[in-house]
Every structure is written in C-alpha cells, then in structure tokens.
C-alpha cells in the first residue's frame, strides 16, 4: 500500500507499525558548536534582511517547530519558503501560535514558563503541524535569534523527515483541513485510532504477591493488541516501579516488551497523572496504552511483581482486534518493542545511553527520568543525542532535555502535558519526561542509540533511567558494500578516483559533535572547486544506495550535484547548510533512489561542486557505501 506522509501520516495512528522505506529523520537547531551550554545562537546564514534558520534541498516534511525566548524580546516573524519560491508561502509570529490557522491548539501552542528565581519567565512556542514540501524548504526570521542576555530571543529547533523521492508529497499551502487531527488531539486519554470491533480480555481484582506473576493475556493466531488499561488499588509510585510487564509476540525467545508499568504507561515517577495521545494516566487514575501491537502467530502478556509487598489491580483489560490484519503484512510491519530498561544510575563524563536498538524500524516514544543528589538543582540542561545507523554525527539533538519534549525552560512546574509530550516530578528534581513521536518518528536501518547528557556538558551527577518504544524487526535494512578512503592511493586506485579543479589534499585533526567530542580524529582528505568521481560496489538487488561522507564543516552551505553513471540525481543536491568551526568533523549522507541503482553491481558516482554562500570548495575525506534492502 502507499504509505501516507504529512498530515495523512499523523491521522493514521493505526498505521504506525508499518516499516517505512525512503525516510530519514533530521534536526536543525541552536546547539552550542563548542559542546557546552551556550545554545542561544540559532541561524545558519543571512539572506538579505532575513536570518535563515532552516535550509534543506529535496523533498521532506517539517513535523516539529520550537522556539523559545524572553517575553520582552522583540517579536520575530517566521517565514516559510517552499520549493525554491522567492516569496514566503506562510508567515507566523510567536504570538500567533495556537490561534492562526492551521497552527491551532493543540497542534500548536504557547507555553509561558514561571519566573523560577529570576531564570525566567520564558515563552516557548511549539508546533506539531506537518508541513511537507516536494523540492525544498527554507525558514527565515526577520530578527537575529541570539540571546546572550535577557531581552534577546534565541533557542529553538526543527525536526523533519527527508524523503528519498517526492512520490506522494504535496507541498504545504496552509489551507489544508486539519479538523480531524485537531479533534483527535483534543481527546488525550481516548484511543486515537479509528473505532473498530474489538474483543475485551478483562481480569477483575488481580492480586500479585511479592515475587508473583500472572498471565493477563494469551492468544494464538493473527491479530493486534489495540489497547491496554490498568486500574491499581491505592496506586503508589513504588507499585509502578515494582510491577513489570512482559509482552512476547510470535513465541519469540526474548520478550519484545519488558519494563516497569510506570514506563509502559508514561508515569515512571507516578507523582502526578500525566499522559500523551499514545499512553499515560487519566485523571480518574486509569492507565492506558493505545500503541497498536500486531502479531501473526501468538501473543502473551505477563505481569511480574518484583517488589516486596503485594500489589492489587482492580482491573486489567487487554483489547484486541483483527481490523488491520490486511495492512499488517509480516516482514513489512514492525513488532511493538521496548529497549532494555535502563535502570537508574549515574555515568561520569559521558552520556547515559538510555537505549541501544538493533535491527530495522522506527522509534515512536522515549521516556527518561532524572534524579540529582539534592533538590533545587537545575538538571535539565543535558542534551538528548540520537545516533542512527552508526553515523558519528548525531542526527537528532536538543538544546537541553526539556527542549526535546518541547518545553524549553526546565521542569519547574510539573505536571505539564500536551498531546505529544509531558513531564512529571518535583520542580527540577526529580523529573520524568515522555515524548511521543507520532509524526516525527525516527527511522533506522541497522541501529539507533539514544543518549542524554548529565548537565550542561556531562558535568553533573544525575541518575538517569528510562526506556524507548519502537516498531522493529531483527533483520537490518542496509549493508556496507564499499569504502573509499580519500588520501589513500591504494583506495583511490581501486575506486578509479578522479578529480578536476583540485585544490589539493590537506590533513585535519579535529573532533565530532556529540558525546565523544573530546576524541581527536586525524584524517587526510581532498577539496575541489570542480568535480570528483569514483566507482563503488553495490548489490544488484537493492532498494537504493546510501553514501555517507566524512567532511570538514569549517564552512557551511556545502553543495554538490550528484550524478550516477552520468545521470543527474534530480531529487536533490547534496547540501549541508550548517557549519561548525570548532568540532569540524561531520558525517552526512546522501540517498540515491533505486531508480538509478536497481540491478547494478557497480555505479560511477560524480560529485560536481556548486558554489553557494561562503563555500569555495567541496571537501571529502572518507566515503562509506551502503546498499539498501
């Protein structure tokens, strides 16, 4: 079936398990380029009287836009340019988020943080309105977003999907009908999936003695868990930590889901009822989880009491359906899974790796809890960093933990909730955050690693815990088939490496962004103001080819046209608008669609430098070649 994108993608919550080809998640935002906590500079370059904060080539879709600033800062106007247009197609000011169509609440809104002992207040505007584009997108502001002191406005991010092709992409107009999605988002606590016939498997008055367990659902054949509800008698936070859920699909040797029910229901701390569209706790105390969980041969759900006291459920209900059996094709649909639970512990000088996922799939939710040694410690400043498929440069990052859940100014006023994110706790310590990735899910083909800093630059003592939820299968979705080491005469010779307009070779010693930004890497590469060409090996049975490049990001706006066997890849140029003159190593990627590579064992790749902005050359140090399955 043709998979929906943009607005349709978010409206079809029941299709969330389907594995998606041709999609990558990317991030652009105000990250301190030196690796510290000065995250207030958000711009890429200046274009006439505008400051550009987002600039990408090729089809894609913006799913999350966040900007936070002091209320007394001058108000910027954000302008969205699509598909190379000279005039903006859409404009919006921070004061209009939540009220200007289609940026209506709760898809878009504004959050005003508290004074917080002089740190605030600060205004956060956020949007989950999908904005697809068939060719390109640029976002500008009429004011420079830089905030070294109060009175200036900075900080923010954009999370987006990049598509291999423009098939099915209809560029955003602002006149789309969001009524269905708005209605769904206004009913947090209700099932966001369409109503379908369902079977109820309900247990009343379920008592779990210390160390005891109970199978609460078991079924043979094909179907899908559509919803799970739980009602605890005199629920205590310790109950949410001590009772674990184990869900196993299709008789797998290891449980697909295994974590405390507090994490499963988005309430690990359990201090206040919080919830998002997919999972949470209603105000009446009922816990819910609406993620669709397909299976083809069997399903088994078990509860285990790991505590020292008896725990009683007034009721546990599992609802199942066969309504989407035709959509859930085995092998093309992921199992609902959790990463191994990251038990509460502190790391020293390194990110806490909450989850490390192998195989192919997409991340749909994350849950992280943090404790410090004493109250009143501002412990939210650690960046979330997500590495996908072994790439050294984080593909998703955040200017602080709170920005990842779209609040952007600490965790001082729990509980806080919007349909896609929430946090619980006491003011700033402890805190627990949950983020639903309903539109901007994070696809991966071989692995996904989700880490979070402890403090501004891993300089605090924080105990983190948590888990990730994702849809996945064990088989990888790509394989490394070739490597080209620029500067190695042997490697260049094997790959028939040629160049025109050479500016020569040079050796760079620098660092990557992210957790390992203190690890010095030395490599020799080449730069050209003309073109470079090489031949690489791929598998003839492929779904496209991914090129990964190590480059020097001293200057931004590196651009090259890509040719495969003499044919221009028309979907996009290889373009990177951002820069980092401090942590200069960058790994970025370019996907060649299968229409250029199908049936071939070797391809000749030609990269023609295109001058854009401050750049004067195209540089390259190493290429990895992946055949997509």
XYZ file of N, CA, C and O in Angstrom, residues 2-191:
760
model
N 0.339 2.339 -0.502
C 1.056 3.604 -0.493
C 0.985 4.197 0.909
O -0.108 4.367 1.465
N 2.147 4.493 1.486
C 2.173 4.969 2.854
C 1.916 6.473 2.903
O 2.483 7.235 2.126
N 1.077 6.928 3.817
C 0.768 8.351 3.897
C 1.927 9.152 4.463
O 2.738 8.652 5.233
N 2.013 10.411 4.062
C 3.019 11.317 4.590
C 2.327 12.607 4.985
O 1.172 12.853 4.640
N 3.047 13.435 5.745
C 2.488 14.708 6.147
C 1.279 14.544 7.038
O 1.264 13.751 7.984
N 0.231 15.272 6.731
C -0.986 15.265 7.532
C -1.582 13.865 7.611
O -1.975 13.397 8.690
N -1.653 13.156 6.484
C -2.245 11.821 6.470
C -1.467 10.860 7.362
O -2.040 9.962 7.983
N -0.155 11.036 7.433
C 0.675 10.192 8.293
C 0.248 10.321 9.745
O 0.139 9.327 10.466
N -0.025 11.542 10.199
C -0.396 11.756 11.590
C -1.834 11.348 11.876
O -2.170 11.010 13.006
N -2.690 11.385 10.854
C -4.081 10.989 11.051
C -4.255 9.481 11.154
O -5.218 9.008 11.750
N -3.320 8.723 10.610
C -3.457 7.264 10.558
C -2.615 6.618 11.649
O -1.623 5.942 11.394
N -2.998 6.790 12.897
C -2.240 6.264 14.024
C -2.157 4.741 13.975
O -1.191 4.141 14.439
N -3.173 4.094 13.381
C -3.174 2.637 13.319
C -2.100 2.094 12.386
O -1.750 0.905 12.449
N -1.547 2.954 11.497
C -0.512 2.511 10.574
C 0.896 2.744 11.117
O 1.873 2.521 10.409
N 0.998 3.177 12.351
C 2.302 3.448 12.940
C 3.242 2.242 12.909
O 4.453 2.411 12.789
N 2.761 0.991 12.998
C 3.698 -0.140 12.965
C 4.336 -0.410 11.609
O 5.333 -1.149 11.539
N 3.803 0.134 10.510
C 4.325 -0.191 9.195
C 5.738 0.347 9.016
O 6.015 1.516 9.314
N 6.649 -0.510 8.557
C 8.024 -0.096 8.319
C 8.072 0.811 7.096
O 7.446 0.530 6.074
N 8.831 1.872 7.207
C 8.826 2.892 6.160
C 10.157 2.905 5.422
O 11.220 3.024 6.029
N 10.111 2.819 4.102
C 11.298 2.971 3.267
C 11.431 4.426 2.833
O 10.444 5.161 2.744
N 12.655 4.827 2.556
C 12.863 6.126 1.948
C 12.645 7.314 2.849
O 12.291 8.402 2.364
N 12.846 7.160 4.162
C 12.641 8.262 5.104
C 13.822 8.331 6.064
O 14.280 7.305 6.571
N 14.322 9.524 6.302
C 15.318 9.761 7.339
C 14.835 10.905 8.222
O 14.158 11.815 7.750
N 15.179 10.860 9.508
C 14.849 11.954 10.401
C 16.080 12.837 10.558
O 17.214 12.353 10.601
N 15.835 14.137 10.610
C 16.927 15.095 10.738
C 16.517 16.213 11.706
O 15.333 16.404 11.999
N 17.518 16.968 12.155
C 17.318 18.006 13.171
C 18.146 19.222 12.795
O 19.279 19.109 12.321
N 17.585 20.393 12.992
C 18.334 21.637 12.884
C 17.960 22.497 14.073
O 16.766 22.661 14.373
N 18.957 23.027 14.796
C 18.617 23.808 15.973
C 19.796 24.527 16.572
O 20.908 24.519 16.042
N 19.547 25.139 17.719
C 20.525 26.020 18.371
C 21.399 25.218 19.329
O 21.182 25.237 20.531
N 22.362 24.514 18.780
C 23.290 23.709 19.562
C 24.618 24.450 19.698
O 25.150 24.974 18.715
N 25.138 24.508 20.908
C 26.445 25.121 21.145
C 27.495 24.380 20.331
O 27.752 23.199 20.556
N 28.115 25.062 19.389
C 29.071 24.421 18.491
C 30.353 23.998 19.197
O 31.114 23.187 18.654
N 30.602 24.525 20.393
C 31.800 24.120 21.134
C 31.511 22.991 22.120
O 32.401 22.543 22.827
N 30.252 22.542 22.181
C 29.916 21.407 23.018
C 29.558 21.752 24.446
O 29.450 20.852 25.289
N 29.346 23.042 24.740
C 28.980 23.439 26.093
C 27.471 23.723 26.152
O 26.699 23.005 25.537
N 27.085 24.774 26.843
C 25.653 25.005 27.045
C 25.196 26.356 26.506
O 24.109 26.804 26.831
N 26.008 26.996 25.692
C 25.620 28.277 25.096
C 24.794 28.006 23.838
O 25.248 28.184 22.710
N 23.554 27.577 24.044
C 22.713 27.101 22.944
C 21.822 28.192 22.360
O 20.780 27.896 21.787
N 22.216 29.444 22.499
C 21.265 30.501 22.164
C 21.435 31.072 20.763
O 20.705 31.975 20.379
N 22.366 30.604 19.993
C 22.552 31.141 18.640
C 21.872 30.232 17.637
O 22.298 29.102 17.421
N 20.825 30.727 16.991
C 20.094 29.901 16.038
C 19.965 30.618 14.708
O 19.021 31.333 14.455
N 20.963 30.444 13.883
C 20.843 30.849 12.491
C 21.936 30.145 11.692
O 22.953 29.717 12.234
N 21.695 30.030 10.411
C 22.646 29.382 9.514
C 23.446 30.409 8.726
O 24.661 30.308 8.612
N 22.735 31.391 8.181
C 23.388 32.449 7.422
C 22.375 33.581 7.222
O 21.192 33.436 7.528
N 22.863 34.683 6.720
C 21.981 35.815 6.466
C 21.677 35.902 4.974
O 22.578 35.771 4.138
N 20.397 36.113 4.662
C 19.952 36.245 3.279
C 19.246 37.579 3.152
O 18.091 37.726 3.585
N 19.981 38.551 2.624
C 19.471 39.924 2.549
C 19.098 40.418 3.953
O 19.955 40.465 4.818
N 17.831 40.721 4.200
C 17.441 41.232 5.518
C 16.896 40.148 6.438
O 16.353 40.454 7.512
N 17.020 38.906 6.037
C 16.469 37.796 6.812
C 17.594 36.915 7.359
O 18.670 36.792 6.746
N 17.333 36.305 8.510
C 18.239 35.326 9.098
C 17.669 33.934 8.841
O 16.543 33.640 9.249
N 18.437 33.099 8.161
C 17.971 31.777 7.776
C 18.235 30.803 8.922
O 19.377 30.675 9.379
N 17.189 30.105 9.391
C 17.347 29.146 10.482
C 17.135 27.704 10.027
O 17.355 26.769 10.811
N 16.706 27.511 8.770
C 16.484 26.168 8.242
C 16.590 26.252 6.732
O 16.004 27.142 6.113
N 17.336 25.323 6.141
C 17.518 25.357 4.697
C 17.899 23.960 4.227
O 18.996 23.474 4.527
N 16.998 23.300 3.521
C 17.252 21.947 3.035
C 16.828 21.841 1.582
O 15.923 22.546 1.121
N 17.499 20.940 0.866
C 17.177 20.661 -0.525
C 16.614 19.252 -0.619
O 17.103 18.340 0.057
N 15.591 19.080 -1.441
C 14.969 17.782 -1.608
C 13.647 17.687 -0.878
O 13.325 18.510 -0.016
N 12.850 16.662 -1.210
C 11.527 16.508 -0.579
C 11.624 16.142 0.887
O 12.553 15.455 1.319
N 10.647 16.616 1.670
C 10.650 16.333 3.105
C 9.397 16.868 3.765
O 8.436 17.288 3.101
N 9.415 16.879 5.092
C 8.259 17.376 5.854
C 8.717 17.815 7.235
O 9.349 17.038 7.960
N 8.421 19.057 7.605
C 8.647 19.538 8.964
C 7.537 18.997 9.854
O 6.356 19.119 9.537
N 7.926 18.407 10.995
C 6.938 17.871 11.925
C 6.963 18.547 13.300
O 6.003 18.422 14.052
N 8.050 19.217 13.629
C 8.130 19.817 14.964
C 8.947 21.104 14.876
O 10.099 21.083 14.440
N 8.327 22.214 15.279
C 8.974 23.525 15.270
C 8.854 24.100 16.672
O 7.755 24.178 17.225
N 9.988 24.489 17.258
C 10.008 25.039 18.618
C 10.915 26.256 18.651
O 12.018 26.241 18.081
N 10.444 27.312 19.309
C 11.305 28.473 19.529
C 10.968 29.062 20.880
O 9.797 29.199 21.248
N 12.014 29.381 21.674
C 11.756 29.963 22.990
C 12.594 31.210 23.183
O 13.712 31.319 22.707
N 12.003 32.157 23.911
C 12.581 33.488 24.005
C 12.021 34.185 25.233
O 10.994 33.779 25.790
N 12.698 35.253 25.658
C 12.173 36.070 26.750
C 11.001 36.910 26.244
O 11.028 37.425 25.117
N 9.948 37.064 27.057
C 8.769 37.814 26.591
C 9.067 39.251 26.203
O 8.357 39.827 25.378
N 10.111 39.861 26.816
C 10.408 41.241 26.459
C 11.336 41.352 25.256
O 11.759 42.450 24.889
N 11.654 40.222 24.619
C 12.422 40.267 23.381
C 11.554 40.806 22.256
O 10.330 40.599 22.251
N 12.132 41.480 21.285
C 11.351 41.867 20.098
C 10.767 40.620 19.435
O 11.398 39.566 19.412
N 9.568 40.738 18.939
C 8.886 39.564 18.377
C 9.316 39.347 16.933
O 9.145 40.226 16.078
N 9.844 38.156 16.620
C 10.236 37.873 15.236
C 9.038 37.436 14.402
O 7.987 37.070 14.922
N 9.226 37.452 13.108
C 8.281 36.857 12.164
C 8.995 35.725 11.448
O 10.069 35.932 10.865
N 8.413 34.532 11.518
C 8.985 33.379 10.841
C 8.333 33.244 9.469
O 7.103 33.278 9.349
N 9.165 33.067 8.455
C 8.675 32.956 7.087
C 9.126 31.618 6.496
O 10.293 31.235 6.630
N 8.189 30.930 5.839
C 8.432 29.611 5.274
C 8.407 29.711 3.749
O 7.396 30.115 3.166
N 9.525 29.332 3.143
C 9.657 29.328 1.685
C 9.715 27.873 1.216
O 10.525 27.085 1.726
N 8.892 27.526 0.243
C 8.834 26.150 -0.229
C 9.206 26.060 -1.712
O 8.870 26.949 -2.508
N 9.897 24.990 -2.040
C 10.154 24.595 -3.429
C 10.821 25.693 -4.243
O 10.522 25.895 -5.435
N 11.731 26.436 -3.611
C 12.504 27.438 -4.320
C 11.780 28.736 -4.595
O 12.287 29.586 -5.349
N 10.617 28.954 -3.998
C 9.864 30.174 -4.247
C 10.589 31.394 -3.664
O 11.210 31.317 -2.607
N 10.476 32.516 -4.348
C 11.110 33.749 -3.880
C 10.312 34.420 -2.775
O 10.879 35.114 -1.920
N 9.005 34.244 -2.782
C 8.139 34.859 -1.772
C 7.730 33.805 -0.750
O 7.494 32.641 -1.110
N 7.631 34.175 0.524
C 7.208 33.196 1.530
C 5.767 32.759 1.293
O 4.894 33.583 1.004
N 5.519 31.470 1.443
C 4.173 30.943 1.291
C 3.374 31.073 2.592
O 2.154 31.108 2.582
N 4.106 31.169 3.726
C 3.415 31.245 5.010
C 4.262 32.049 5.977
O 5.496 31.950 5.974
N 3.603 32.861 6.820
C 4.279 33.643 7.846
C 3.543 33.468 9.171
O 2.324 33.325 9.199
N 4.307 33.524 10.271
C 3.683 33.426 11.582
C 4.597 34.064 12.621
O 5.826 33.992 12.515
N 3.985 34.693 13.616
C 4.700 35.276 14.742
C 4.488 34.412 15.982
O 3.491 33.692 16.079
N 5.382 34.481 16.964
C 5.193 33.688 18.182
C 3.842 33.900 18.848
O 3.237 32.952 19.348
N 3.331 35.117 18.832
C 2.047 35.384 19.485
C 0.875 34.745 18.764
O -0.238 34.682 19.303
N 1.101 34.226 17.546
C 0.023 33.647 16.759
C -0.047 32.125 16.872
O -0.987 31.509 16.365
N 0.949 31.503 17.525
C 0.918 30.057 17.692
C -0.250 29.679 18.596
O -0.397 30.203 19.701
N -1.065 28.777 18.107
C -2.248 28.360 18.836
C -3.522 29.001 18.350
O -4.615 28.531 18.685
N -3.400 30.080 17.535
C -4.608 30.782 17.103
C -4.659 31.055 15.605
O -5.740 31.258 15.057
N -3.531 31.052 14.922
C -3.522 31.334 13.491
C -3.623 30.029 12.713
O -2.755 29.172 12.810
N -4.690 29.841 11.917
C -4.825 28.594 11.148
C -3.643 28.398 10.196
O -3.189 29.375 9.595
N -3.168 27.169 10.014
C -3.613 25.949 10.698
C -2.838 25.671 11.996
O -2.943 24.581 12.534
N -2.116 26.662 12.503
C -1.325 26.474 13.734
C -2.229 26.687 14.951
O -2.036 27.606 15.747
N -3.214 25.821 15.070
C -4.227 25.944 16.105
C -3.952 24.972 17.245
O -3.411 23.883 17.042
N -4.343 25.364 18.444
C -4.222 24.481 19.595
C -5.158 23.289 19.410
O -6.267 23.444 18.906
N -4.738 22.080 19.802
C -3.480 21.769 20.488
C -2.331 21.353 19.578
O -1.277 20.956 20.074
N -2.498 21.433 18.230
C -1.392 21.106 17.335
C -0.254 22.108 17.466
O 0.904 21.781 17.229
N -0.576 23.325 17.822
C 0.420 24.365 18.063
C -0.051 25.185 19.249
O -1.244 25.405 19.433
N 0.901 25.622 20.067
C 0.503 26.409 21.225
C 1.703 27.163 21.783
O 2.805 27.107 21.246
N 1.453 27.904 22.845
C 2.490 28.677 23.516
C 2.496 28.299 24.992
O 1.439 28.093 25.598
N 3.677 28.206 25.546
C 3.854 27.829 26.955
C 4.706 28.902 27.615
O 5.817 29.196 27.152
N 4.201 29.514 28.678
C 4.944 30.539 29.398
C 5.453 29.943 30.693
O 4.678 29.581 31.586
N 6.767 29.802 30.795
C 7.368 29.261 31.999
C 7.304 30.241 33.157
O 7.037 31.434 32.971
N 7.564 29.775 34.371
C 7.486 30.635 35.551
C 8.719 31.512 35.702
O 9.706 31.370 34.968
N 8.668 32.401 36.674
C 9.825 33.255 36.940
C 11.019 32.434 37.397
O 12.153 32.700 36.992
N 10.787 31.428 38.228
C 11.815 30.457 38.609
C 13.072 31.136 39.159
O 14.176 30.951 38.667
N 12.881 31.967 40.212
C 14.003 32.611 40.911
C 14.884 33.444 39.979
O 16.109 33.447 40.093
N 14.241 34.122 39.059
C 14.986 35.015 38.189
C 15.458 34.409 36.892
O 15.943 35.123 36.014
N 15.342 33.087 36.728
C 15.777 32.469 35.473
C 14.788 32.774 34.352
O 15.153 32.848 33.187
N 13.562 32.901 34.671
C 12.530 33.127 33.663
C 11.913 34.500 33.866
O 12.515 35.346 34.530
N 10.691 34.719 33.413
C 9.933 33.744 32.629
C 10.443 33.662 31.193
O 11.206 34.525 30.753
N 10.038 32.639 30.499
C 10.402 32.499 29.102
C 9.205 31.953 28.348
O 8.420 31.166 28.891
N 9.045 32.398 27.121
C 7.917 31.961 26.297
C 8.404 30.927 25.294
O 9.384 31.147 24.579
N 7.713 29.788 25.267
C 8.029 28.713 24.334
C 6.860 28.557 23.375
O 5.717 28.405 23.812
N 7.128 28.636 22.088
C 6.110 28.304 21.096
C 6.522 27.009 20.434
O 7.698 26.751 20.193
N 5.544 26.148 20.193
C 5.842 24.838 19.611
C 4.727 24.467 18.645
O 3.567 24.864 18.815
N 5.093 23.709 17.656
C 4.131 23.272 16.655
C 4.432 21.845 16.249
O 5.600 21.454 16.099
N 3.365 21.066 16.085
C 3.446 19.722 15.526
C 2.681 19.659 14.203
O 2.333 18.586 13.729
N 2.419 20.828 13.614
C 1.714 20.901 12.340
C 2.636 20.365 11.245
O 3.733 20.887 11.035
N 2.214 19.320 10.509
C 3.069 18.813 9.430
C 3.094 19.775 8.251
O 2.050 20.274 7.815
N 4.307 20.030 7.730
C 4.481 20.964 6.618
C 5.346 20.291 5.552
O 6.569 20.443 5.531
N 4.737 19.525 4.636
C 5.523 18.821 3.611
C 5.954 19.754 2.477
O 5.352 20.813 2.252
N 6.995 19.340 1.759
C 7.479 20.093 0.602
C 8.078 19.103 -0.399
O 8.711 18.115 -0.032
N 7.839 19.364 -1.669
C 8.239 18.432 -2.725
C 9.667 18.642 -3.197
O 10.311 17.700 -3.669
N 10.204 19.861 -3.051
C 11.522 20.148 -3.613
C 12.506 20.702 -2.592
O 13.672 20.305 -2.578
N 12.069 21.637 -1.748
C 12.997 22.268 -0.814
C 12.216 23.084 0.198
O 11.020 23.344 0.022
N 12.915 23.504 1.246
C 12.284 24.369 2.249
C 13.333 25.255 2.889
O 14.454 24.803 3.189
N 12.957 26.501 3.115
C 13.808 27.456 3.828
C 12.931 28.207 4.813
O 11.819 28.629 4.477
N 13.415 28.370 6.044
C 12.690 29.109 7.072
C 13.577 30.259 7.525
O 14.770 30.056 7.826
N 13.015 31.451 7.595
C 13.779 32.627 7.986
C 13.083 33.362 9.120
O 11.913 33.143 9.417
N 13.834 34.248 9.750
C 13.292 35.161 10.744
C 13.821 36.554 10.432
O 14.959 36.711 9.972
N 13.003 37.561 10.694
C 13.449 38.925 10.429
C 14.344 39.457 11.532
O 14.923 40.543 11.395
N 14.468 38.705 12.648
C 15.342 39.102 13.745
C 16.396 38.028 13.976
O 16.112 36.830 13.877
N 17.574 38.443 14.321
C 18.628 37.503 14.649
C 18.316 36.839 15.993
O 18.101 37.522 16.995
N 18.271 35.503 15.999
C 17.945 34.765 17.217
C 19.234 34.467 17.976
O 19.884 33.449 17.780
N 19.574 35.380 18.826
C 20.785 35.252 19.642
C 20.465 35.824 21.001
O 19.946 36.937 21.098
N 20.744 35.074 22.055
C 20.299 35.511 23.380
C 21.375 35.350 24.435
O 21.265 34.532 25.336
N 22.450 36.111 24.377
C 23.444 36.028 25.449
C 22.985 36.688 26.731
O 23.560 36.483 27.783
N 21.930 37.483 26.658
C 21.410 38.139 27.844
C 19.926 38.336 27.727
O 19.328 38.132 26.668
N 19.284 38.685 28.812
C 17.838 38.878 28.782
C 17.474 40.048 27.872
O 18.191 41.024 27.774
N 16.330 39.902 27.233
C 15.891 40.892 26.270
C 16.133 40.477 24.848
O 15.610 41.092 23.926
N 16.956 39.440 24.644
C 17.167 38.916 23.307
C 16.388 37.613 23.157
O 16.020 36.979 24.134
N 16.136 37.196 21.931
C 15.361 35.981 21.682
C 16.158 34.966 20.896
O 16.643 35.269 19.814
N 16.304 33.769 21.432
C 17.057 32.740 20.727
C 16.479 31.372 20.958
O 15.308 31.234 21.283
N 17.293 30.363 20.800
C 16.962 28.960 21.077
C 15.849 28.412 20.190
O 14.878 29.088 19.901
N 15.960 27.164 19.840
C 14.883 26.519 19.113
C 15.363 25.358 18.274
O 16.559 25.049 18.229
N 14.406 24.699 17.610
C 14.778 23.579 16.747
C 13.664 23.279 15.757
O 12.509 23.684 15.935
N 14.050 22.535 14.718
C 13.120 21.975 13.747
C 13.484 20.511 13.574
O 14.645 20.172 13.319
N 12.506 19.622 13.739
C 12.685 18.197 13.465
C 11.900 17.890 12.199
O 10.724 18.265 12.089
N 12.549 17.199 11.258
C 11.898 16.972 9.970
C 12.278 15.617 9.404
O 13.251 14.985 9.831
N 11.479 15.161 8.452
C 11.778 13.968 7.677
C 12.304 14.385 6.311
O 11.791 15.335 5.698
N 13.324 13.676 5.840
C 13.806 13.824 4.470
C 13.402 12.571 3.700
O 13.615 11.452 4.176
N 12.809 12.759 2.523
C 12.331 11.646 1.710
C 13.270 11.408 0.529
O 13.799 12.364 -0.057
N 13.425 10.134 0.157
C 14.275 9.804 -0.982
C 13.709 10.372 -2.282
O 14.458 10.816 -3.154
N 12.386 10.318 -2.424
C 11.729 10.831 -3.621
C 10.534 11.685 -3.203
O 10.108 11.669 -2.044
N 9.987 12.390 -4.171
C 8.830 13.254 -3.912
C 7.516 12.542 -4.177
O 6.460 13.192 -4.182
N 7.546 11.228 -4.351
C 6.318 10.489 -4.623
C 5.312 10.682 -3.488
O 5.614 10.421 -2.326
N 4.135 11.131 -3.814
C 3.078 11.308 -2.829
C 3.180 12.575 -2.006
O 2.340 12.806 -1.125
N 4.186 13.414 -2.271
C 4.374 14.630 -1.476
C 3.612 15.790 -2.116
O 3.816 16.108 -3.293
N 2.759 16.425 -1.349
C 2.044 17.625 -1.793
C 2.480 18.774 -0.889
O 2.309 18.724 0.328
N 3.053 19.794 -1.474
C 3.637 20.882 -0.701
C 2.582 21.638 0.111
O 1.475 21.906 -0.361
N 2.957 21.970 1.321
C 2.105 22.686 2.280
C 1.597 23.993 1.677
O 2.346 24.735 1.038
N 0.319 24.281 1.912
C -0.270 25.539 1.460
C -0.769 26.395 2.604
O -0.920 27.611 2.463
N -1.078 25.773 3.752
C -1.698 26.490 4.854
C -3.205 26.417 4.826
O -3.876 26.840 5.778
N -3.751 25.871 3.739
C -5.213 25.750 3.615
C -5.675 24.318 3.838
O -6.856 24.022 3.628
N -4.791 23.429 4.268
C -5.166 22.037 4.495
C -6.206 21.941 5.613
O -6.250 22.778 6.514
N -7.020 20.896 5.540
C -8.055 20.674 6.547
C -7.479 19.817 7.680
O -7.240 18.623 7.504
N -7.270 20.431 8.813
C -6.696 19.746 9.972
C -7.760 19.370 11.004
O -7.420 18.978 12.115
N -9.035 19.477 10.638
C -10.097 19.283 11.620
C -10.034 17.903 12.268
O -10.197 17.771 13.494
N -9.823 16.874 11.463
C -9.803 15.515 12.008
C -8.656 15.339 13.000
O -8.833 14.772 14.085
N -7.490 15.850 12.635
C -6.334 15.714 13.519
C -6.509 16.557 14.777
O -6.183 16.108 15.888
N -7.041 17.753 14.627
C -7.277 18.612 15.788
C -8.270 17.965 16.748
O -8.106 18.034 17.972
N -9.294 17.327 16.199
C -10.289 16.683 17.049
C -9.666 15.517 17.813
O -9.928 15.329 19.003
N -8.822 14.749 17.135
C -8.137 13.634 17.798
C -7.217 14.140 18.898
O -7.209 13.600 20.014
N -6.469 15.183 18.608
C -5.518 15.714 19.588
C -6.213 16.380 20.770
O -5.591 16.585 21.816
N -7.463 16.730 20.622
C -8.189 17.358 21.729
C -8.755 16.317 22.689
O -9.356 16.686 23.702
N -8.568 15.016 22.391
C -9.141 13.961 23.221
C -8.044 13.066 23.811
O -8.116 11.846 23.724
N -7.043 13.666 24.409
C -5.998 12.870 25.055
C -6.622 12.010 26.143
O -7.391 12.497 26.980
N -6.300 10.733 26.123
C -6.921 9.770 27.025
C -7.864 8.839 26.300
O -8.124 7.733 26.768
N -8.368 9.279 25.129
C -9.181 8.428 24.267
C -8.289 7.795 23.201
O -7.227 8.328 22.852
N -8.733 6.687 22.660
C -7.962 5.978 21.647
C -7.870 6.822 20.376
O -8.898 7.201 19.796
